[in-house]
Amino acid sequence: MGKRYFGTDGIRGLANGEQLTPELALKVGQAAGTHFLKGSHRHRVLIGKDTRLSGYMLEQALTAGFTSVGMDVVQVGPLPTPAIAMLTREMRADLGVMISASHNPYYDNGIKLFGPDGYKLSDADEAAIEALIAADVPRARDASVGRARRIDDARGRYIHAVKASFPDGARLDGLKVALDCAHGAAYRVAPEALWELGADLVTLGVEPNGLNINDQCGSTHPEKLAATVVASGAQIGIALDGDADRLILVDEQGRIVDGDQILALIACSFVRSGRLKGGAVVATVMSNLGLERYCASLGLALARTPVGDRHVLAEMRARGCNLGGEQSGHVILADHATTGDGLVAALQVLAVLVAGNRPASEVLNLFTPVPQLLRNVRFAGGKPLEDPRVKATIAHVEAELGSRGRLVVRPSGTEPLIRVMAEADDEALVARVVEDVCEAVRAAA
């Protein structure tokens, strides 16, 4: 049976809409708190958020839920998702919560949960919590009711951890960096960390007002950053998303660089320094065939997973790999984090720049991408991928591509969209087969 609330990355939806309400957040707090009330110690949950207006509402509702079942709550305010994962583990919390809808607009929000080890919850844990949401959980009484407090030094703890991922003794003096924080969770920690390492900063997206997160800025809209890099003479541009677990780069010429090229650069750096583990880089089915070919030139496999950083991380752990990610910019460096961390990934790239004294346009152009086209088809309801006409079209296209390319057709995990992606060396063929599949989906929807 599928889960009702949890999707590919926690619970997400329109804040105060049909599902993601304060009432649901209260029940999630009670259910998750009850599930993690194990042992006789005083239990603790850590709650962070990004800068969305609705974060205040959901934070208080979750706090009420957790304290009502006997969990103490530590609120840390706006911090990146990877910071919450790290602090959950370091503060010996039983559970971590990040209130964020990542790269979505401000009117959406979400609830991401981390276990005491700092990793996102398993499907089994999520299913157990969903069952408790529907049940009447026992509430704490008298002195067992939880307390809530806010701590002020969480930002500094995360900055220290981020800087520890940068090579010992290295600095960013003389490097001009344009930084776009998407008016999101990293609006303070990212500039502070880079400034402390010596970078000359030009900042964008560092004035959140609750409504402007990801609004024509950040990793999903890097065009303004690209223009700023060129106009300011910056040597590189860094774009994070609303919760700073994604990274997109811009080279000094204003060219936008996606997660595949970032993975290629870090893989090359790790291979040369003997740091690459597991003999492979883990990526999703959406990563470009050019990345796969480049990894092969390094003697590495490219292990592919379904879309979603939790699938990437699961495969990394199974294979003993320390590098994985997504074309969209999630980059997981298992030696430093338990989830994607845009700032830590950016520092690996900056380390290569300062060590080699080469321009970003050179170090971030390690392979030529195979022509790839992605289109989204919105549907009103039903299951268009189960339609016989769609199945037949997909089968025909896969046969036509054969070994010359790839086709990936999948439903979005967060929106009513069917995503259609194809790639092959023949660009005209790619455009035609994508349109054929999209037309079949539109007819079925």
Short mmCIF file of N, CA, C and O in Angstrom, two decimals, residues 78-207:
data_model
loop_
_atom_site.label_atom_id
_atom_site.label_comp_id
_atom_site.label_asym_id
_atom_site.label_seq_id
_atom_site.Cartn_x
_atom_site.Cartn_y
_atom_site.Cartn_z
N PRO A 78 16.17 29.39 10.99
CA PRO A 78 16.52 29.11 9.59
C PRO A 78 17.94 28.57 9.45
O PRO A 78 18.92 29.25 9.80
N LEU A 79 18.04 27.36 8.95
CA LEU A 79 19.32 26.71 8.67
C LEU A 79 19.12 25.74 7.51
O LEU A 79 18.02 25.22 7.31
N PRO A 80 20.18 25.45 6.74
CA PRO A 80 20.05 24.50 5.65
C PRO A 80 19.65 23.10 6.12
O PRO A 80 19.94 22.71 7.25
N THR A 81 19.02 22.36 5.22
CA THR A 81 18.67 20.98 5.52
C THR A 81 19.86 20.16 6.01
O THR A 81 19.75 19.43 7.01
N PRO A 82 21.03 20.22 5.33
CA PRO A 82 22.16 19.42 5.83
C PRO A 82 22.62 19.83 7.22
O PRO A 82 23.18 19.00 7.95
N ALA A 83 22.39 21.07 7.61
CA ALA A 83 22.73 21.49 8.97
C ALA A 83 21.86 20.79 9.98
O ALA A 83 22.33 20.38 11.06
N ILE A 84 20.59 20.63 9.67
CA ILE A 84 19.67 19.94 10.59
C ILE A 84 20.07 18.47 10.72
O ILE A 84 20.07 17.91 11.82
N ALA A 85 20.43 17.85 9.61
CA ALA A 85 20.88 16.46 9.67
C ALA A 85 22.12 16.34 10.55
O ALA A 85 22.21 15.43 11.39
N MET A 86 23.07 17.24 10.37
CA MET A 86 24.32 17.20 11.14
C MET A 86 24.06 17.45 12.62
O MET A 86 24.56 16.72 13.49
N LEU A 87 23.27 18.47 12.93
CA LEU A 87 23.02 18.84 14.33
C LEU A 87 22.20 17.78 15.05
O LEU A 87 22.38 17.57 16.26
N THR A 88 21.30 17.12 14.34
CA THR A 88 20.53 16.03 14.96
C THR A 88 21.47 14.97 15.51
O THR A 88 21.31 14.50 16.64
N ARG A 89 22.45 14.62 14.72
CA ARG A 89 23.42 13.59 15.14
C ARG A 89 24.33 14.11 16.25
O ARG A 89 24.55 13.43 17.26
N GLU A 90 24.86 15.32 16.07
CA GLU A 90 25.84 15.84 17.02
C GLU A 90 25.23 16.19 18.37
O GLU A 90 25.91 16.10 19.40
N MET A 91 23.95 16.59 18.38
CA MET A 91 23.31 16.95 19.65
C MET A 91 22.64 15.76 20.31
O MET A 91 21.92 15.92 21.31
N ARG A 92 22.86 14.58 19.74
CA ARG A 92 22.30 13.33 20.29
C ARG A 92 20.78 13.40 20.37
O ARG A 92 20.16 12.84 21.28
N ALA A 93 20.17 14.09 19.38
CA ALA A 93 18.71 14.15 19.35
C ALA A 93 18.15 12.82 18.86
O ALA A 93 18.81 12.06 18.14
N ASP A 94 16.92 12.54 19.24
CA ASP A 94 16.26 11.32 18.79
C ASP A 94 15.66 11.48 17.41
O ASP A 94 15.36 10.49 16.73
N LEU A 95 15.50 12.72 16.99
CA LEU A 95 14.81 13.00 15.74
C LEU A 95 15.16 14.42 15.30
O LEU A 95 15.35 15.30 16.13
N GLY A 96 15.24 14.62 13.99
CA GLY A 96 15.44 15.95 13.44
C GLY A 96 14.34 16.28 12.46
O GLY A 96 13.85 15.39 11.75
N VAL A 97 13.94 17.54 12.41
CA VAL A 97 12.88 17.98 11.51
C VAL A 97 13.34 19.22 10.74
O VAL A 97 13.84 20.17 11.35
N MET A 98 13.18 19.20 9.43
CA MET A 98 13.40 20.37 8.61
C MET A 98 12.09 20.77 7.96
O MET A 98 11.45 19.98 7.28
N ILE A 99 11.68 22.02 8.20
CA ILE A 99 10.46 22.55 7.61
C ILE A 99 10.85 23.30 6.34
O ILE A 99 11.42 24.40 6.40
N SER A 100 10.58 22.71 5.20
CA SER A 100 11.00 23.30 3.93
C SER A 100 10.34 22.59 2.77
O SER A 100 10.06 21.39 2.84
N ALA A 101 10.12 23.32 1.70
CA ALA A 101 9.71 22.73 0.42
C ALA A 101 10.81 22.91 -0.60
O ALA A 101 10.55 23.00 -1.80
N SER A 102 12.06 23.01 -0.11
CA SER A 102 13.24 23.00 -0.97
C SER A 102 13.18 24.09 -2.03
O SER A 102 13.18 25.27 -1.70
N HIS A 103 13.10 23.72 -3.31
CA HIS A 103 13.16 24.67 -4.41
C HIS A 103 11.78 25.18 -4.82
O HIS A 103 11.67 26.00 -5.74
N ASN A 104 10.71 24.75 -4.15
CA ASN A 104 9.36 25.17 -4.51
C ASN A 104 9.10 26.63 -4.13
O ASN A 104 9.82 27.21 -3.32
N PRO A 105 8.04 27.24 -4.68
CA PRO A 105 7.69 28.62 -4.31
C PRO A 105 7.31 28.74 -2.84
O PRO A 105 7.04 27.74 -2.16
N TYR A 106 7.21 29.98 -2.37
CA TYR A 106 7.01 30.24 -0.94
C TYR A 106 5.72 29.66 -0.41
O TYR A 106 5.61 29.32 0.78
N TYR A 107 4.68 29.57 -1.26
CA TYR A 107 3.38 29.14 -0.76
C TYR A 107 3.32 27.64 -0.49
O TYR A 107 2.39 27.16 0.14
N ASP A 108 4.30 26.89 -0.96
CA ASP A 108 4.41 25.49 -0.58
C ASP A 108 5.29 25.36 0.66
O ASP A 108 6.08 26.25 0.96
N ASN A 109 5.15 24.25 1.35
CA ASN A 109 6.07 23.95 2.43
C ASN A 109 6.12 22.44 2.61
O ASN A 109 5.43 21.70 1.91
N GLY A 110 6.95 22.00 3.54
CA GLY A 110 7.11 20.57 3.72
C GLY A 110 7.72 20.23 5.06
O GLY A 110 8.20 21.12 5.79
N ILE A 111 7.71 18.96 5.38
CA ILE A 111 8.28 18.45 6.63
C ILE A 111 9.19 17.28 6.28
O ILE A 111 8.73 16.26 5.77
N LYS A 112 10.49 17.44 6.53
CA LYS A 112 11.46 16.38 6.32
C LYS A 112 11.92 15.88 7.68
O LYS A 112 12.20 16.69 8.57
N LEU A 113 12.02 14.58 7.82
CA LEU A 113 12.40 13.99 9.10
C LEU A 113 13.72 13.23 8.97
O LEU A 113 13.97 12.55 7.98
N PHE A 114 14.56 13.37 10.00
CA PHE A 114 15.84 12.68 10.08
C PHE A 114 15.89 11.85 11.36
O PHE A 114 15.44 12.30 12.42
N GLY A 115 16.46 10.66 11.25
CA GLY A 115 16.64 9.82 12.42
C GLY A 115 17.83 10.28 13.25
O GLY A 115 18.54 11.23 12.89
N PRO A 116 18.08 9.64 14.38
CA PRO A 116 19.17 10.06 15.27
C PRO A 116 20.56 9.94 14.63
O PRO A 116 21.51 10.57 15.10
N ASP A 117 20.67 9.18 13.54
CA ASP A 117 21.95 9.07 12.84
C ASP A 117 22.15 10.15 11.79
O ASP A 117 23.17 10.21 11.12
N GLY A 118 21.15 11.05 11.64
CA GLY A 118 21.26 12.13 10.67
C GLY A 118 20.82 11.77 9.28
O GLY A 118 20.89 12.60 8.37
N TYR A 119 20.35 10.55 9.07
CA TYR A 119 19.87 10.13 7.75
C TYR A 119 18.35 10.28 7.67
O TYR A 119 17.64 10.17 8.68
N LYS A 120 17.86 10.50 6.45
CA LYS A 120 16.43 10.54 6.26
C LYS A 120 15.81 9.20 6.63
O LYS A 120 16.45 8.16 6.54
N LEU A 121 14.56 9.25 7.03
CA LEU A 121 13.91 8.05 7.54
C LEU A 121 13.71 7.00 6.46
O LEU A 121 13.56 7.31 5.28
N SER A 122 13.66 5.76 6.88
CA SER A 122 13.39 4.66 5.97
C SER A 122 11.91 4.62 5.64
O SER A 122 11.07 5.24 6.30
N ASP A 123 11.58 3.87 4.59
CA ASP A 123 10.17 3.68 4.23
C ASP A 123 9.40 3.04 5.39
O ASP A 123 8.23 3.38 5.63
N ALA A 124 10.05 2.14 6.11
CA ALA A 124 9.37 1.48 7.24
C ALA A 124 9.04 2.48 8.34
O ALA A 124 7.95 2.44 8.93
N ASP A 125 9.99 3.38 8.65
CA ASP A 125 9.72 4.40 9.66
C ASP A 125 8.58 5.32 9.22
O ASP A 125 7.70 5.67 10.02
N GLU A 126 8.61 5.73 7.95
CA GLU A 126 7.55 6.62 7.46
C GLU A 126 6.19 5.93 7.51
O GLU A 126 5.18 6.55 7.88
N ALA A 127 6.15 4.65 7.16
CA ALA A 127 4.88 3.92 7.21
C ALA A 127 4.37 3.81 8.65
O ALA A 127 3.17 3.94 8.91
N ALA A 128 5.30 3.58 9.59
CA ALA A 128 4.90 3.48 11.00
C ALA A 128 4.35 4.81 11.50
O ALA A 128 3.36 4.86 12.26
N ILE A 129 4.97 5.91 11.10
CA ILE A 129 4.50 7.23 11.51
C ILE A 129 3.13 7.52 10.91
O ILE A 129 2.24 8.06 11.58
N GLU A 130 2.94 7.14 9.64
CA GLU A 130 1.63 7.35 9.03
C GLU A 130 0.53 6.58 9.78
O GLU A 130 -0.58 7.08 9.96
N ALA A 131 0.85 5.38 10.21
CA ALA A 131 -0.13 4.60 10.96
C ALA A 131 -0.48 5.29 12.28
O ALA A 131 -1.64 5.30 12.71
N LEU A 132 0.53 5.91 12.91
CA LEU A 132 0.29 6.61 14.18
C LEU A 132 -0.47 7.91 13.97
O LEU A 132 -1.19 8.37 14.87
N ILE A 133 -0.30 8.55 12.80
CA ILE A 133 -1.08 9.77 12.52
C ILE A 133 -2.56 9.46 12.55
O ILE A 133 -3.38 10.27 13.02
N ALA A 134 -2.92 8.28 12.07
CA ALA A 134 -4.33 7.90 12.03
C ALA A 134 -4.84 7.35 13.36
O ALA A 134 -6.04 7.11 13.50
N ALA A 135 -3.95 7.16 14.33
CA ALA A 135 -4.34 6.57 15.61
C ALA A 135 -4.42 7.64 16.70
O ALA A 135 -4.02 8.79 16.52
N ASP A 136 -4.94 7.26 17.83
CA ASP A 136 -4.95 8.12 19.02
C ASP A 136 -3.72 7.76 19.85
O ASP A 136 -3.71 6.74 20.54
N VAL A 137 -2.69 8.57 19.77
CA VAL A 137 -1.47 8.26 20.50
C VAL A 137 -1.61 8.73 21.95
O VAL A 137 -2.28 9.73 22.22
N PRO A 138 -0.98 8.05 22.88
CA PRO A 138 -1.04 8.47 24.28
C PRO A 138 -0.28 9.78 24.50
O PRO A 138 0.82 9.96 23.97
N ARG A 139 -0.88 10.69 25.24
CA ARG A 139 -0.23 11.97 25.51
C ARG A 139 0.45 11.96 26.88
O ARG A 139 0.06 11.22 27.77
N ALA A 140 1.47 12.79 26.97
CA ALA A 140 2.22 12.88 28.23
C ALA A 140 1.37 13.58 29.29
O ALA A 140 0.50 14.40 28.98
N ARG A 141 1.65 13.27 30.53
CA ARG A 141 0.92 13.87 31.64
C ARG A 141 1.91 14.48 32.63
O ARG A 141 3.06 14.05 32.75
N ASP A 142 1.44 15.49 33.34
CA ASP A 142 2.18 16.08 34.44
C ASP A 142 3.60 16.47 34.04
O ASP A 142 3.80 17.16 33.05
N ALA A 143 4.59 15.97 34.77
CA ALA A 143 5.98 16.37 34.53
C ALA A 143 6.56 15.73 33.27
O ALA A 143 7.69 16.07 32.88
N SER A 144 5.83 14.85 32.62
CA SER A 144 6.33 14.19 31.41
C SER A 144 6.14 15.04 30.15
O SER A 144 6.68 14.71 29.10
N VAL A 145 5.35 16.10 30.25
CA VAL A 145 5.14 16.97 29.08
C VAL A 145 6.49 17.59 28.69
O VAL A 145 7.31 17.95 29.54
N GLY A 146 6.73 17.69 27.39
CA GLY A 146 8.00 18.19 26.92
C GLY A 146 8.16 19.70 27.07
O GLY A 146 7.19 20.44 27.24
N ARG A 147 9.41 20.14 27.00
CA ARG A 147 9.74 21.57 27.04
C ARG A 147 10.26 21.99 25.66
O ARG A 147 10.68 21.16 24.87
N ALA A 148 10.24 23.29 25.41
CA ALA A 148 10.78 23.82 24.15
C ALA A 148 11.74 24.96 24.46
O ALA A 148 11.50 25.76 25.36
N ARG A 149 12.83 24.99 23.70
CA ARG A 149 13.80 26.07 23.84
C ARG A 149 14.43 26.35 22.49
O ARG A 149 14.45 25.50 21.60
N ARG A 150 14.93 27.56 22.35
CA ARG A 150 15.63 27.95 21.12
C ARG A 150 17.10 28.16 21.45
O ARG A 150 17.43 28.74 22.48
N ILE A 151 17.98 27.64 20.56
CA ILE A 151 19.41 27.84 20.80
C ILE A 151 19.98 28.77 19.73
O ILE A 151 19.49 28.84 18.60
N ASP A 152 21.00 29.52 20.11
CA ASP A 152 21.52 30.58 19.25
C ASP A 152 22.83 30.24 18.57
O ASP A 152 23.26 30.98 17.67
N ASP A 153 23.50 29.16 18.97
CA ASP A 153 24.83 28.89 18.41
C ASP A 153 24.83 27.83 17.31
O ASP A 153 25.88 27.40 16.85
N ALA A 154 23.64 27.42 16.85
CA ALA A 154 23.57 26.37 15.84
C ALA A 154 24.23 26.81 14.54
O ALA A 154 24.88 26.01 13.86
N ARG A 155 24.07 28.07 14.18
CA ARG A 155 24.65 28.57 12.95
C ARG A 155 26.17 28.42 12.96
O ARG A 155 26.78 27.97 11.99
N GLY A 156 26.78 28.80 14.07
CA GLY A 156 28.23 28.69 14.19
C GLY A 156 28.71 27.26 14.13
O GLY A 156 29.78 26.98 13.55
N ARG A 157 27.95 26.33 14.70
CA ARG A 157 28.34 24.92 14.66
C ARG A 157 28.38 24.41 13.22
O ARG A 157 29.29 23.68 12.83
N TYR A 158 27.38 24.80 12.44
CA TYR A 158 27.32 24.34 11.07
C TYR A 158 28.44 24.98 10.23
O TYR A 158 29.08 24.29 9.43
N ILE A 159 28.68 26.25 10.41
CA ILE A 159 29.76 26.91 9.67
C ILE A 159 31.09 26.23 9.96
O ILE A 159 31.91 26.00 9.05
N HIS A 160 31.32 25.88 11.19
CA HIS A 160 32.57 25.19 11.56
C HIS A 160 32.68 23.85 10.82
O HIS A 160 33.75 23.50 10.30
N ALA A 161 31.58 23.11 10.75
CA ALA A 161 31.59 21.81 10.07
C ALA A 161 31.83 21.98 8.57
O ALA A 161 32.56 21.21 7.95
N VAL A 162 31.21 22.99 7.98
CA VAL A 162 31.40 23.26 6.55
C VAL A 162 32.85 23.58 6.25
O VAL A 162 33.46 23.04 5.31
N LYS A 163 33.45 24.45 7.04
CA LYS A 163 34.85 24.83 6.82
C LYS A 163 35.79 23.64 7.02
O LYS A 163 36.84 23.56 6.37
N ALA A 164 35.41 22.70 7.86
CA ALA A 164 36.25 21.52 8.09
C ALA A 164 36.31 20.63 6.86
O ALA A 164 37.22 19.80 6.75
N SER A 165 35.38 20.79 5.92
CA SER A 165 35.41 20.00 4.69
C SER A 165 36.39 20.57 3.67
O SER A 165 36.67 19.92 2.66
N PHE A 166 36.88 21.79 3.91
CA PHE A 166 37.82 22.45 3.00
C PHE A 166 39.24 22.02 3.38
O PHE A 166 39.54 21.80 4.56
N PRO A 167 40.14 21.89 2.39
CA PRO A 167 41.49 21.40 2.70
C PRO A 167 42.19 22.24 3.77
O PRO A 167 42.11 23.47 3.77
N ASP A 168 42.88 21.58 4.68
CA ASP A 168 43.60 22.25 5.75
C ASP A 168 44.61 23.25 5.17
O ASP A 168 45.38 22.91 4.25
N GLY A 169 44.58 24.44 5.70
CA GLY A 169 45.54 25.45 5.28
C GLY A 169 45.17 26.22 4.04
O GLY A 169 45.79 27.25 3.72
N ALA A 170 44.19 25.74 3.27
CA ALA A 170 43.79 26.43 2.04
C ALA A 170 42.90 27.62 2.37
O ALA A 170 42.20 27.63 3.39
N ARG A 171 42.97 28.62 1.51
CA ARG A 171 42.15 29.82 1.69
C ARG A 171 41.61 30.26 0.34
O ARG A 171 42.06 29.80 -0.71
N LEU A 172 40.62 31.16 0.39
CA LEU A 172 40.00 31.66 -0.82
C LEU A 172 40.40 33.11 -1.10
O LEU A 172 39.72 33.80 -1.86
N ASP A 173 41.48 33.56 -0.51
CA ASP A 173 41.94 34.94 -0.72
C ASP A 173 42.14 35.21 -2.20
O ASP A 173 42.76 34.41 -2.92
N GLY A 174 41.62 36.32 -2.66
CA GLY A 174 41.79 36.72 -4.04
C GLY A 174 40.78 36.12 -5.00
O GLY A 174 40.78 36.44 -6.19
N LEU A 175 39.91 35.25 -4.50
CA LEU A 175 38.90 34.63 -5.36
C LEU A 175 37.59 35.41 -5.22
O LEU A 175 37.03 35.52 -4.13
N LYS A 176 37.10 35.95 -6.33
CA LYS A 176 35.84 36.70 -6.31
C LYS A 176 34.70 35.75 -6.64
O LYS A 176 34.68 35.12 -7.71
N VAL A 177 33.77 35.65 -5.72
CA VAL A 177 32.68 34.68 -5.82
C VAL A 177 31.34 35.40 -5.76
O VAL A 177 31.09 36.19 -4.84
N ALA A 178 30.49 35.15 -6.74
CA ALA A 178 29.11 35.63 -6.68
C ALA A 178 28.27 34.52 -6.07
O ALA A 178 28.33 33.37 -6.51
N LEU A 179 27.49 34.85 -5.06
CA LEU A 179 26.76 33.86 -4.27
C LEU A 179 25.28 34.21 -4.21
O LEU A 179 24.92 35.30 -3.76
N ASP A 180 24.43 33.28 -4.66
CA ASP A 180 22.98 33.46 -4.63
C ASP A 180 22.38 32.44 -3.67
O ASP A 180 22.40 31.24 -3.92
N CYS A 181 21.83 32.94 -2.57
CA CYS A 181 21.27 32.07 -1.53
C CYS A 181 19.76 31.88 -1.65
O CYS A 181 19.14 31.31 -0.75
N ALA A 182 19.16 32.36 -2.73
CA ALA A 182 17.74 32.14 -3.02
C ALA A 182 16.81 32.70 -1.96
O ALA A 182 15.67 32.27 -1.85
N HIS A 183 17.29 33.68 -1.19
CA HIS A 183 16.50 34.22 -0.05
C HIS A 183 16.05 33.07 0.85
O HIS A 183 14.95 33.11 1.42
N GLY A 184 16.89 32.06 0.97
CA GLY A 184 16.49 30.85 1.69
C GLY A 184 17.30 30.59 2.94
O GLY A 184 17.89 31.51 3.54
N ALA A 185 17.37 29.33 3.31
CA ALA A 185 17.89 28.93 4.61
C ALA A 185 19.36 29.25 4.81
O ALA A 185 19.82 29.37 5.95
N ALA A 186 20.12 29.38 3.72
CA ALA A 186 21.57 29.63 3.84
C ALA A 186 21.93 31.11 3.74
O ALA A 186 23.10 31.43 3.60
N TYR A 187 20.95 31.99 3.85
CA TYR A 187 21.20 33.41 3.58
C TYR A 187 22.22 34.02 4.54
O TYR A 187 22.85 35.03 4.22
N ARG A 188 22.43 33.40 5.68
CA ARG A 188 23.45 33.89 6.61
C ARG A 188 24.68 32.98 6.66
O ARG A 188 25.81 33.45 6.62
N VAL A 189 24.46 31.68 6.73
CA VAL A 189 25.60 30.78 6.93
C VAL A 189 26.52 30.71 5.72
O VAL A 189 27.75 30.61 5.87
N ALA A 190 25.97 30.74 4.51
CA ALA A 190 26.82 30.61 3.32
C ALA A 190 27.75 31.81 3.16
O ALA A 190 28.97 31.64 2.99
N PRO A 191 27.24 33.05 3.22
CA PRO A 191 28.17 34.19 3.13
C PRO A 191 29.20 34.21 4.26
O PRO A 191 30.37 34.54 4.03
N GLU A 192 28.78 33.85 5.47
CA GLU A 192 29.71 33.88 6.59
C GLU A 192 30.83 32.84 6.41
O GLU A 192 32.01 33.14 6.66
N ALA A 193 30.47 31.65 5.97
CA ALA A 193 31.48 30.60 5.79
C ALA A 193 32.49 30.99 4.71
O ALA A 193 33.71 30.84 4.89
N LEU A 194 32.02 31.50 3.58
CA LEU A 194 32.92 31.87 2.49
C LEU A 194 33.76 33.08 2.86
O LEU A 194 34.95 33.16 2.51
N TRP A 195 33.16 34.03 3.58
CA TRP A 195 33.93 35.21 4.02
C TRP A 195 35.04 34.79 4.98
O TRP A 195 36.18 35.26 4.88
N GLU A 196 34.73 33.87 5.91
CA GLU A 196 35.74 33.42 6.87
C GLU A 196 36.90 32.70 6.18
O GLU A 196 38.02 32.71 6.68
N LEU A 197 36.64 32.11 5.01
CA LEU A 197 37.71 31.45 4.26
C LEU A 197 38.45 32.41 3.34
O LEU A 197 39.39 32.01 2.66
N GLY A 198 38.02 33.68 3.31
CA GLY A 198 38.76 34.70 2.60
C GLY A 198 38.22 35.13 1.26
O GLY A 198 38.85 35.95 0.57
N ALA A 199 37.07 34.62 0.84
CA ALA A 199 36.54 34.97 -0.47
C ALA A 199 36.07 36.42 -0.53
O ALA A 199 35.61 36.99 0.46
N ASP A 200 36.20 36.99 -1.71
CA ASP A 200 35.65 38.32 -2.01
C ASP A 200 34.25 38.09 -2.57
O ASP A 200 34.10 37.55 -3.68
N LEU A 201 33.22 38.48 -1.83
CA LEU A 201 31.86 38.07 -2.15
C LEU A 201 31.03 39.16 -2.81
O LEU A 201 31.10 40.34 -2.44
N VAL A 202 30.22 38.73 -3.78
CA VAL A 202 29.11 39.51 -4.32
C VAL A 202 27.87 38.68 -4.02
O VAL A 202 27.75 37.55 -4.50
N THR A 203 26.96 39.20 -3.21
CA THR A 203 25.84 38.38 -2.74
C THR A 203 24.52 38.76 -3.38
O THR A 203 24.24 39.93 -3.65
N LEU A 204 23.71 37.75 -3.62
CA LEU A 204 22.34 37.90 -4.10
C LEU A 204 21.47 36.97 -3.25
O LEU A 204 21.95 36.00 -2.69
N GLY A 205 20.17 37.28 -3.19
CA GLY A 205 19.24 36.38 -2.51
C GLY A 205 19.51 36.22 -1.03
O GLY A 205 19.36 35.12 -0.50
N VAL A 206 19.90 37.31 -0.37
CA VAL A 206 20.21 37.23 1.06
C VAL A 206 19.30 38.15 1.88
O VAL A 206 19.64 38.54 2.99
N GLU A 207 18.14 38.49 1.35
CA GLU A 207 17.19 39.37 2.05
C GLU A 207 15.80 38.72 2.07
O GLU A 207 14.86 39.21 1.45
#
